[in-house]
Structure formats: C-alpha cells, structure tokens
XYZ file of C-alpha atoms in Angstrom:
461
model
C -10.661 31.762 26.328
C -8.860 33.775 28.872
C -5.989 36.096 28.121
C -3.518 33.442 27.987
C -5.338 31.541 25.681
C -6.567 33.778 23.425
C -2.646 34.825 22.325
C -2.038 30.969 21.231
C -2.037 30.327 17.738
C -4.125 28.445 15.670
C -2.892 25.378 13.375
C -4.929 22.961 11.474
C -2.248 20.167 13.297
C -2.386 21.834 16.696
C 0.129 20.655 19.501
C -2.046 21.392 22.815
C -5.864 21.443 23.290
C -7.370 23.530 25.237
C -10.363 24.245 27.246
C -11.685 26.377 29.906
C -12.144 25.230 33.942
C -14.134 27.166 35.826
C -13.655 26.863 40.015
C -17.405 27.834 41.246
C -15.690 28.034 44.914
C -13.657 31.080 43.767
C -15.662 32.270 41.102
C -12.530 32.028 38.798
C -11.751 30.798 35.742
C -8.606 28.677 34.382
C -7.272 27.373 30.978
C -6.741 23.847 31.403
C -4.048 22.969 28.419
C -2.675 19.363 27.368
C -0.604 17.902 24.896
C -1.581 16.315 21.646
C 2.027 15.224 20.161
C 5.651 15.330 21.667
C 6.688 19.197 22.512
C 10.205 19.850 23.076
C 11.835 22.664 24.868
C 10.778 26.151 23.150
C 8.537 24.460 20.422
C 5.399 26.794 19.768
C 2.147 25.799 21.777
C -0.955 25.899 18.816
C -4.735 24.997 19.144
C -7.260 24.396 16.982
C -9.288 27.892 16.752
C -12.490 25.521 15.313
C -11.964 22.401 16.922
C -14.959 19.734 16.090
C -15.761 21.459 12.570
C -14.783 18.781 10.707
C -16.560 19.654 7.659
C -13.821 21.270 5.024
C -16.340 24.111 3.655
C -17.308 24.272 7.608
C -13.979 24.414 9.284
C -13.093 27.217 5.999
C -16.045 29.399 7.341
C -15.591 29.450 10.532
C -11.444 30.298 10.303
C -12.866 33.625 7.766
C -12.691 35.920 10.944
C -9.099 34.886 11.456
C -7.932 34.341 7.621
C -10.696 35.888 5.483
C -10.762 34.989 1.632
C -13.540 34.278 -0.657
C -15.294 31.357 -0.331
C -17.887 32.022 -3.251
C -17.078 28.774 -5.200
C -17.442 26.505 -2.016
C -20.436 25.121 -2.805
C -24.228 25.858 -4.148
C -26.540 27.553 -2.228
C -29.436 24.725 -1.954
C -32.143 24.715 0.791
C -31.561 22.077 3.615
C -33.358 18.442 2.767
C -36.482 17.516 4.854
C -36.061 16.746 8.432
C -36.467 13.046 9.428
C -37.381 12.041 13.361
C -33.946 11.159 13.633
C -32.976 15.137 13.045
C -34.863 16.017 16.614
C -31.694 14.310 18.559
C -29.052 15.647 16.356
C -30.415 19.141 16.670
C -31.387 18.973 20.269
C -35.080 19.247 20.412
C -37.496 17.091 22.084
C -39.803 14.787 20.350
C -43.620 14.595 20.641
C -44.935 11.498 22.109
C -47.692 11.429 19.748
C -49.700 8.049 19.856
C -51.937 9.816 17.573
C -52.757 9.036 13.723
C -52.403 11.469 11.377
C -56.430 12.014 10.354
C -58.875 14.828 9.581
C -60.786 16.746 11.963
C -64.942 16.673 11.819
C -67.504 18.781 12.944
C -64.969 21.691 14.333
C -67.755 23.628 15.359
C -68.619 21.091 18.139
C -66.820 19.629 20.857
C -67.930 17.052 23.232
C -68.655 18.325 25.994
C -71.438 21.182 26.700
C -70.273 22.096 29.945
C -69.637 23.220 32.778
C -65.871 22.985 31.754
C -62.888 22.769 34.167
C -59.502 24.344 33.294
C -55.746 23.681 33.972
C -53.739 27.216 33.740
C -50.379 28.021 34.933
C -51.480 31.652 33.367
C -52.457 33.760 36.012
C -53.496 35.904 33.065
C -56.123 33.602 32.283
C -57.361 33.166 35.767
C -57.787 37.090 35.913
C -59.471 37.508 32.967
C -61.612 34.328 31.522
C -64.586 34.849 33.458
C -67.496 33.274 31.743
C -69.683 31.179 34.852
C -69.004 28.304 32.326
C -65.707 27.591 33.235
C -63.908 27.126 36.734
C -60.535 26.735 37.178
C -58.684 23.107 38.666
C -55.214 22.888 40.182
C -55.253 19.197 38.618
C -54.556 18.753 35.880
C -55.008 15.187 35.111
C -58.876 15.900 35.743
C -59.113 19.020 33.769
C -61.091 19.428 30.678
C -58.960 22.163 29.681
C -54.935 22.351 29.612
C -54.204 25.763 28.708
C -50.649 26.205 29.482
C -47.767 28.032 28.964
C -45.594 25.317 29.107
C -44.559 23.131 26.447
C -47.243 19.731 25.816
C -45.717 16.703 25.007
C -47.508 13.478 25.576
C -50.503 13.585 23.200
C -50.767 9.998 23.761
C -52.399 9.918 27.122
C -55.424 12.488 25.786
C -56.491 9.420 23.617
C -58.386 8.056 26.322
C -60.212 11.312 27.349
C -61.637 12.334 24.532
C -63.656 15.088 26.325
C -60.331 16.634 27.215
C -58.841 19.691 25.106
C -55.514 21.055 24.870
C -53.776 24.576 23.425
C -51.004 22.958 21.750
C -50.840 21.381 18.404
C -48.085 18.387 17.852
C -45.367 19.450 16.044
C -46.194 22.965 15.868
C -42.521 23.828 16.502
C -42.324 23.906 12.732
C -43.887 27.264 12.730
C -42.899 28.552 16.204
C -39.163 27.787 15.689
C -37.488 30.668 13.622
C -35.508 28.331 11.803
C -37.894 25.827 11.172
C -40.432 28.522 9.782
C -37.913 29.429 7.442
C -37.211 25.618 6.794
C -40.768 25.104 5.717
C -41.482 28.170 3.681
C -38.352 27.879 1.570
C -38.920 25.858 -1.824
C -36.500 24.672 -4.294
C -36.324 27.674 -6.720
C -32.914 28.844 -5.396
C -31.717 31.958 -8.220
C -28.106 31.012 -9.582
C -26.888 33.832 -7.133
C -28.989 32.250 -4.400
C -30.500 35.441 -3.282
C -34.249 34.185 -2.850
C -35.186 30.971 -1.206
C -38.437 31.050 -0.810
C -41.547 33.401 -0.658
C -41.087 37.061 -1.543
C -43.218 37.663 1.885
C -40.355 35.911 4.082
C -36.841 37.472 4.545
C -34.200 35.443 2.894
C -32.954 32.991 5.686
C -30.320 30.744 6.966
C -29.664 28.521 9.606
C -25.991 29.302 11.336
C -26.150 26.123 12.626
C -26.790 23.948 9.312
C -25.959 26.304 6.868
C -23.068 28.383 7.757
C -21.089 27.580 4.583
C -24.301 28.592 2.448
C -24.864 32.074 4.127
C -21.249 33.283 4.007
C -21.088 32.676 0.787
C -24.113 34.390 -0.053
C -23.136 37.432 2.152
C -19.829 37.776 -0.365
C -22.061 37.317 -2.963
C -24.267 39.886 -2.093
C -20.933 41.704 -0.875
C -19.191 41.540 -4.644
C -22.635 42.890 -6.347
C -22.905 46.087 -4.120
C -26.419 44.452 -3.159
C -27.876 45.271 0.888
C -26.299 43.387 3.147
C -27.696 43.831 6.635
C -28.963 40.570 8.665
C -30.764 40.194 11.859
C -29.288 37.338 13.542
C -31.591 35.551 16.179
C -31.776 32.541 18.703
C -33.737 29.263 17.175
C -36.254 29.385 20.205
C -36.151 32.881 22.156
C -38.540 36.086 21.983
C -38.609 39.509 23.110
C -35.592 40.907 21.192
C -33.582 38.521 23.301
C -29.987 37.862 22.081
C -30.656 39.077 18.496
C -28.647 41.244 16.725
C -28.320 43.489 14.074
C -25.064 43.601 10.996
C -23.810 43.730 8.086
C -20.597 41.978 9.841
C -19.926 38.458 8.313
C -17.213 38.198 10.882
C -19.241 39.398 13.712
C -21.837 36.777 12.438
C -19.506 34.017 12.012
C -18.694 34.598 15.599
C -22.294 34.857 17.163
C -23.033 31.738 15.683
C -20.593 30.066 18.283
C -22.771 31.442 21.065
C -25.960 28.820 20.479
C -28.340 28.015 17.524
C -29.074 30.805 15.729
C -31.038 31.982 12.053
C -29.806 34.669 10.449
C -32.371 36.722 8.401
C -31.309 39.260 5.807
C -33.197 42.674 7.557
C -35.765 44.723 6.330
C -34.036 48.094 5.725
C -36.445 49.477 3.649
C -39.298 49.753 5.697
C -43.277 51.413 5.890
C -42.354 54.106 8.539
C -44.990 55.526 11.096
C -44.680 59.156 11.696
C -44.797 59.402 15.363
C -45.802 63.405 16.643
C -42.844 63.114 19.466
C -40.691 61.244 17.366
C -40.440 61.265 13.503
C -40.772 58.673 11.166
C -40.286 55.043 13.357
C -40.092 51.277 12.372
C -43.477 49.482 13.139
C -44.461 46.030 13.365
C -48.121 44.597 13.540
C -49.251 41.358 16.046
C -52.285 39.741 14.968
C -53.503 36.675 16.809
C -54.719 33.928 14.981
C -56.760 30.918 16.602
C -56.004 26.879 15.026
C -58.900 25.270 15.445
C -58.207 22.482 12.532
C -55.312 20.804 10.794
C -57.281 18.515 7.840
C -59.288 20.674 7.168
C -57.235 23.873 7.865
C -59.653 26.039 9.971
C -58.017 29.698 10.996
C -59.480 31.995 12.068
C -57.790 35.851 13.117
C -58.898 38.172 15.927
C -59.681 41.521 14.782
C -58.109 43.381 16.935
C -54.086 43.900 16.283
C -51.520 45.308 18.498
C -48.824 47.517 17.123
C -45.636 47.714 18.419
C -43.318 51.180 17.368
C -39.742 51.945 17.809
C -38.373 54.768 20.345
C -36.287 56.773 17.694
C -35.972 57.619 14.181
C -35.404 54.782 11.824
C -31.792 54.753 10.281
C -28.930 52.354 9.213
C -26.234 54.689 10.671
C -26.572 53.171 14.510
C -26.828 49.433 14.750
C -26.319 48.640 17.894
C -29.256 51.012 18.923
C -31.789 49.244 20.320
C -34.739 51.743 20.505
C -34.172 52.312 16.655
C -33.917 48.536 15.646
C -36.721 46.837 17.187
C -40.236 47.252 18.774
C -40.424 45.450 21.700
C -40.541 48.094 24.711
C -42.965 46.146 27.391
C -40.779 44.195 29.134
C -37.589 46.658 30.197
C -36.651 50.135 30.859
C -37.926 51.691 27.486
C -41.224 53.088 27.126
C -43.997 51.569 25.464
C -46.419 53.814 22.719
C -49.525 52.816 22.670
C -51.911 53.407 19.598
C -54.976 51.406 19.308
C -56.199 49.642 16.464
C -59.196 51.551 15.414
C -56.508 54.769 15.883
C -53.578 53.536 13.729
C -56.127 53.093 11.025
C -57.102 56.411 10.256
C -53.896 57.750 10.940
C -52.121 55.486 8.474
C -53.726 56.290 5.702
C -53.650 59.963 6.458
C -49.808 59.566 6.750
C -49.556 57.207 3.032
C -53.321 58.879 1.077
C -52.649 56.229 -1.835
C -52.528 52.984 0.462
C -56.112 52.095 1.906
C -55.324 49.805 5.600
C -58.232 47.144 4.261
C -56.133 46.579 1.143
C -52.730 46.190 3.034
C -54.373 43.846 5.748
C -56.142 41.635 3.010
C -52.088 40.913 2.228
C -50.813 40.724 5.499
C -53.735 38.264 5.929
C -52.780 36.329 2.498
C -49.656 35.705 4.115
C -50.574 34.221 7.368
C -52.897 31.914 5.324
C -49.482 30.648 3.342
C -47.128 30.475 6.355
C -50.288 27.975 7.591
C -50.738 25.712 4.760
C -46.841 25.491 4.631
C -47.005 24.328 7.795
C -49.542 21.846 7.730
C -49.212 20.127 4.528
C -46.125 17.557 4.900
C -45.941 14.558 7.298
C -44.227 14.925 10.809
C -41.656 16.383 11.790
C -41.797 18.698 8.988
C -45.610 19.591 9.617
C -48.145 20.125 12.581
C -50.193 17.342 12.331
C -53.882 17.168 13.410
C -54.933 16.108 16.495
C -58.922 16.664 17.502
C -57.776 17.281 21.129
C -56.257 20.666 19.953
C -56.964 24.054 19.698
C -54.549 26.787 19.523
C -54.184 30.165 19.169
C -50.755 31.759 17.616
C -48.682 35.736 17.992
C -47.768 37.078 14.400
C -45.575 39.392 13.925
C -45.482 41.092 10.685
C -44.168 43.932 8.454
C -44.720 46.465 5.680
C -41.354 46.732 2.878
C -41.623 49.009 0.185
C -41.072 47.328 -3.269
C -40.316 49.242 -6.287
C -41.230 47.877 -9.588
C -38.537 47.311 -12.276
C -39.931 49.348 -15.075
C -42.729 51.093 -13.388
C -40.291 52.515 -10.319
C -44.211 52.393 -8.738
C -43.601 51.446 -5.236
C -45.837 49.230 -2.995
C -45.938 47.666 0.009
C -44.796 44.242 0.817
C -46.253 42.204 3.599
C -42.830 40.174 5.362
C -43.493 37.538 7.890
C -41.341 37.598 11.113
C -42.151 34.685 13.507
C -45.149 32.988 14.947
C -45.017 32.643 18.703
C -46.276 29.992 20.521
C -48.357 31.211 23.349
C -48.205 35.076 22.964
C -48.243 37.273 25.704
C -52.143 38.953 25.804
C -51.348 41.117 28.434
C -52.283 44.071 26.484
C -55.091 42.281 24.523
C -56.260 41.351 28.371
C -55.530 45.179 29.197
C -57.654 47.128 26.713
C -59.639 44.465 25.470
C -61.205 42.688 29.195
C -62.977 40.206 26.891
C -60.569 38.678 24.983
C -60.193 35.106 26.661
C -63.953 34.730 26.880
C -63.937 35.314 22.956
C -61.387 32.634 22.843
C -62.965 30.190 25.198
C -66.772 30.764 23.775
C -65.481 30.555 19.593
C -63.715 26.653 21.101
C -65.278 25.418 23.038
C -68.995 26.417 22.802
C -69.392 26.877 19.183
C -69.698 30.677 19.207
C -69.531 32.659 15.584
C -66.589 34.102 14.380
C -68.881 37.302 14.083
C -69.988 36.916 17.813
C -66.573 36.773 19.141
C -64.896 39.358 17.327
C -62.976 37.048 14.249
C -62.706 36.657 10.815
C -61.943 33.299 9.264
C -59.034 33.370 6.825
C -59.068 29.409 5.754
C-alpha cells in the first residue's frame, strides 16, 4: 500500500476496497480504490487491513500488529491433521504423476544394467567431475540411462516402461525437502498442555505461518507470559541459502512476514556448541553431511564420510539480529568470506576446544537423527511419505546442529543434535573441490554395486 493507502483505516465492515495497480510503462504504482456500500459526502473511507482471513482466530491474529491483546485462550495448540492429495492444490504444490505402486525394493545392490551407462545432466558440475570411462554423457534425455538433474522430476509414470532407466529423485520426497513438511512429519501427537514441544527433542519446535498462524502466536505469548526464550527463525517453505529468512523475537514482525509468501517459523537455537575460531572468537557452526537413498521398503541409507562445515563471520550473540555474519553460516554464494576447515581438521580441534566430548560420540547422534528424520519420512502412504520407486536413487544435504542441554537435577550439560533441513540436490561444489572423487563414489556405490567401504560410506539403515 502506497502512502495514501496506508493512512486509511481499518474496519471489520469496511466502506472501500482497495488494491494496488501497477503501470509497467511508467514504472509507477497506483491505489486503485472502490466502493463497497453508499458513501456520502465527508463519510470516513475504511478497508479491511486482513481482507480474505475469514477465519475468526485467523482474522484475530493477523489484526495483533494493529490491536494487540492476548489471544492465549483462542484455541489448543494441536499439530495439523495428515495431508490428503487434495491438500497439494490448496497449498500450491505440484503433484507427482506417479503411475507407480507403492512396493518394496529387491536386490538394491544390483541394477539392471552393467554398462556402459549414458547420463542426462543439466549439472555442469557433474560433467566436470564424474569421470569414470563407464559413463558418457547424452544431451537426450529420453534415451538416457541416467537422469541426474537439478530440476524437479515429475512423471514417474513414463520410467515404467524402461526399466533399465534410473533417476535421482524419489516421489514425494518433498515431505522431507520442504521445511514445513519436515516439520509436518516429525511432529507427533504428544503436544505438552503449554504446547511447547511438538515433536522430537532433535527438531526445533515448528509452525507453519501459513496453516498455523493462530497456533504459533499463541504459543509465542505463552512462551512470552512464562519468561521462557522466545527467538524464531522464520523461513520460506521451499528456498535455501539463507534466502528470505529471518531472525526475532518480534510476534508482530512475524505476523507481518508471514504476508510476504509461505513461510515456517522455527523457534532458534540460541544456545548453541560454539567453535572457537583463532581470527574470530567463539562462532555458530553447522555440519552438512550427505546422505545417499538408495531404498524406500527396505530403508537403505547410507552417509558419506566426509562432512562440510559451515562457520559464522563474527562472534555469536543475541544482542544484533539483523546481523547476518553472526546468524547464519552460509558465506559461498555472496560478498562474505567463506572459512574453510576440513573434516579430518575440525576433528581434532573440536575436541581440543570441548576435552569431555569425543567427535565419534557426538556424530553417532547426529547420525541417530538422520536415521529418524528418514523413517519419519518413509513410513506413511503418499502424500505424507516418499514412497518407493526401484527407478530411484537419491542422494540428500543435511544440515545439522549441536545445543547444549542441561539436565534438571544434574545441571550436567550435553550436547543435543537439532535437525535443520534436508535439501534436495545439494550443492557439491566444495565436496567436487577438495574431494575430485566424489561423483565417481556416488555413481560406482548405484549403479555398479560398489561397497560402502570402497566408496568412502557408512550405512546408517
């Protein structure tokens, strides 16, 4: 809303309507305003500041930044039912077409083809660096073997009669891939009376802006009235990179975001394991581990054993929000610059920095975790599950956390694995970088039956 429009105001009966006209010729932008009843001379122009919320515990929310009470005895705080196909319109996502049955995989270590194997990329990556004399690349992809791409894979239907053929997608793996659909399918029905944990301990409490608005505000007050931690990372459905995410403890500032697109908000991890950097101090770190899907019934996953770590820019602290160096990790695709430590570094220079935390211990958790997130994921019928499909193989970006935890009676602190997405297709430019082999360990382990021990992997399921 322009100038203009932004000084009308609101009434639950409004007398104009309102909405914005932009002239692409001029680059300019209008309010276009109508009438909704008879206006007389000098009668006061109102809008609708929520218009389409029709919803009474909705249309309450969404008015809080413009007439804030407490809306603690809306409603209860209960986890969203299970999606049905007809949800995928109504939220505007795409279906599958799947003109596959929903049945076990056999004999995952083979495939049926022994080679030589043609490949479908639009991943220059992959063209660079898969270079066993196995493989050769096709710009067609109808007559590929292989459909590695970075795009999206919908119709599973026409692999049915190419059974030689292979692709790096899973249907309906969206329910892991989408932030609020991970959250959707981790959550259980244990909800505490002052809904503060939905869910596993090892994913942060989570709501969808979109569905749930009503639910999170009132657990923000909630949290608000009991003096508990109140800061939330609030993130598109479907983007990466640190893209349009933000972090608060504003419920108005939330309530407002919220209008911008689908969005999860996830209550953030302000309490966590540190890295002492030399040039630094003591920084937020995440961990990405890469973990390859080579079976749905049975669940076969394995992880790569090499992990990338990812480090913040400045010293960790709640006093600057808005700072992006101190909030988040991602520095390889801007102006920021990127610290690299390897794997095989980090290690000993973790548990020199925390003497009473051994790294094998905290990965065998970290690892736990990935294995729940997983069966979570594959263990209801579509479109609340990835369902198998033998023409699939798949390999996933985690991004994790350490939280410290302090037990109630002990005070012993330890440290808490906490799941942050899985990303479809992850970006191996640094696993490509320092690691040359990586998409011949990938291609060999599919497709030609290589060890987990021979290409650098350890199974977790």
């Amino acid at each position: 809303m322009d100038e203009f429009g932004s000084r009308v105001q609101h009434s639950d009966q409004p007398s104009f309507k309102f909405t914005l006209f932009l002239d692409s010729t001029k680059g300019i932008a209008y309010t276009l305003m109508w009438p909704l009843v008879q206006v007389d001379c000098e009668d006061e122009a109102t809008r609708d500041y929520v218009m389409g919320a029709g919803d009474k515990d909705l249309r309450s929310t969404r008015l809080l930044p413009w007439f804030y009470r407490d809306v603690t005895a809306l409603l209860t705080n209960k986890p969203l039912p299970p999606r049905t196909m007809d949800d995928l319109d109504s939220e505007g996502r795409c279906d599958e077409i799947i003109g596959v049955e929903d049945e076990g995989v056999d004999d995952i270590g083979t495939v049926s083809c022994t080679g030589p194997w043609t490949v479908y990329t639009d991943m220059e990556l992959l063209k660079s660096f898969m270079t066993l004399a196995e493989f050769s690349f096709t710009d067609d992809m109808d007559s590929a073997d292989i459909v590695w791409i970075a795009g999206h894979f919908r119709n599973f239907s026409e692999l049915k009669s190419c059974p030689h053929r292979y692709v790096n997608q899973f249907p309906f793996e969206s329910v892991l891939t989408c932030k609020d659909l991970l959250a959707r399918v981790c959550q259980d029905d244990a909800v505490n009376d002052d809904g503060d944990r939905r869910g596993p301990d090892w994913l942060p409490l989570s709501f969808n802006l979109l569905l749930e608005l009503p639910q999170f505000a009132r657990a923000f007050q909630l949290r608000e009235q009991q003096s508990k931690d109140n800061y939330w990372i609030v993130k598109p459905w479907n983007m990466g990179r640190s893209i349009d995410m933000h972090v608060t403890n504003d419920l108005v500032k939330i309530i407002r975001l919220s209008e911008t697109g689908p969005k999860i908000a996830s209550q953030y991890i302000t309490n966590p394991v540190l890295f002492c950097r030399d040039d630094v101090g003591h920084v937020k770190f995440d961990i990405r581990y890469i973990v390859l899907l080579s079976s749905v019934k049975p669940l076969v996953l394995h992880v790569y054993n090499v992990f990338w770590l990812r480090f913040g820019n400045r010293p960790f602290t709640l006093s600057n929000l808005d700072d992006y160096e101190t909030h988040f990790t991602v520095m390889n695709y801007g102006d920021s610059q990127l610290k690299q430590i390897h794997c095989h570094d980090f290690i000993p220079m973790f548990e020199l920095q925390y003497p009473d935390y051994k790294w094998h211990n905290e990965q065998a958790a970290l690892y736990e975790v990935i294995c729940a997130a997983f069966k979570a994921g594959t263990c209801r019928d579509p479109p609340n599950s990835i369902i198998p499909f033998r023409q699939a193989r798949a390999i996933y970006g985690i991004d994790m956390m350490l939280e410290w935890s302090f037990g109630q009676t002990s005070g012993q602190r330890t440290m808490v694995p906490q799941l942050l997405e899985v990303n479809y297709c992850p970006d191996c430019v640094r696993a490509c970088k320092y690691h040359p082999n990586f998409f011949n360990d990938i291609f060999a382990f599919f497709f030609f039956g290589h060890t987990a021990e021979e290409t650098n992997m350890t199974r977790l399921v």
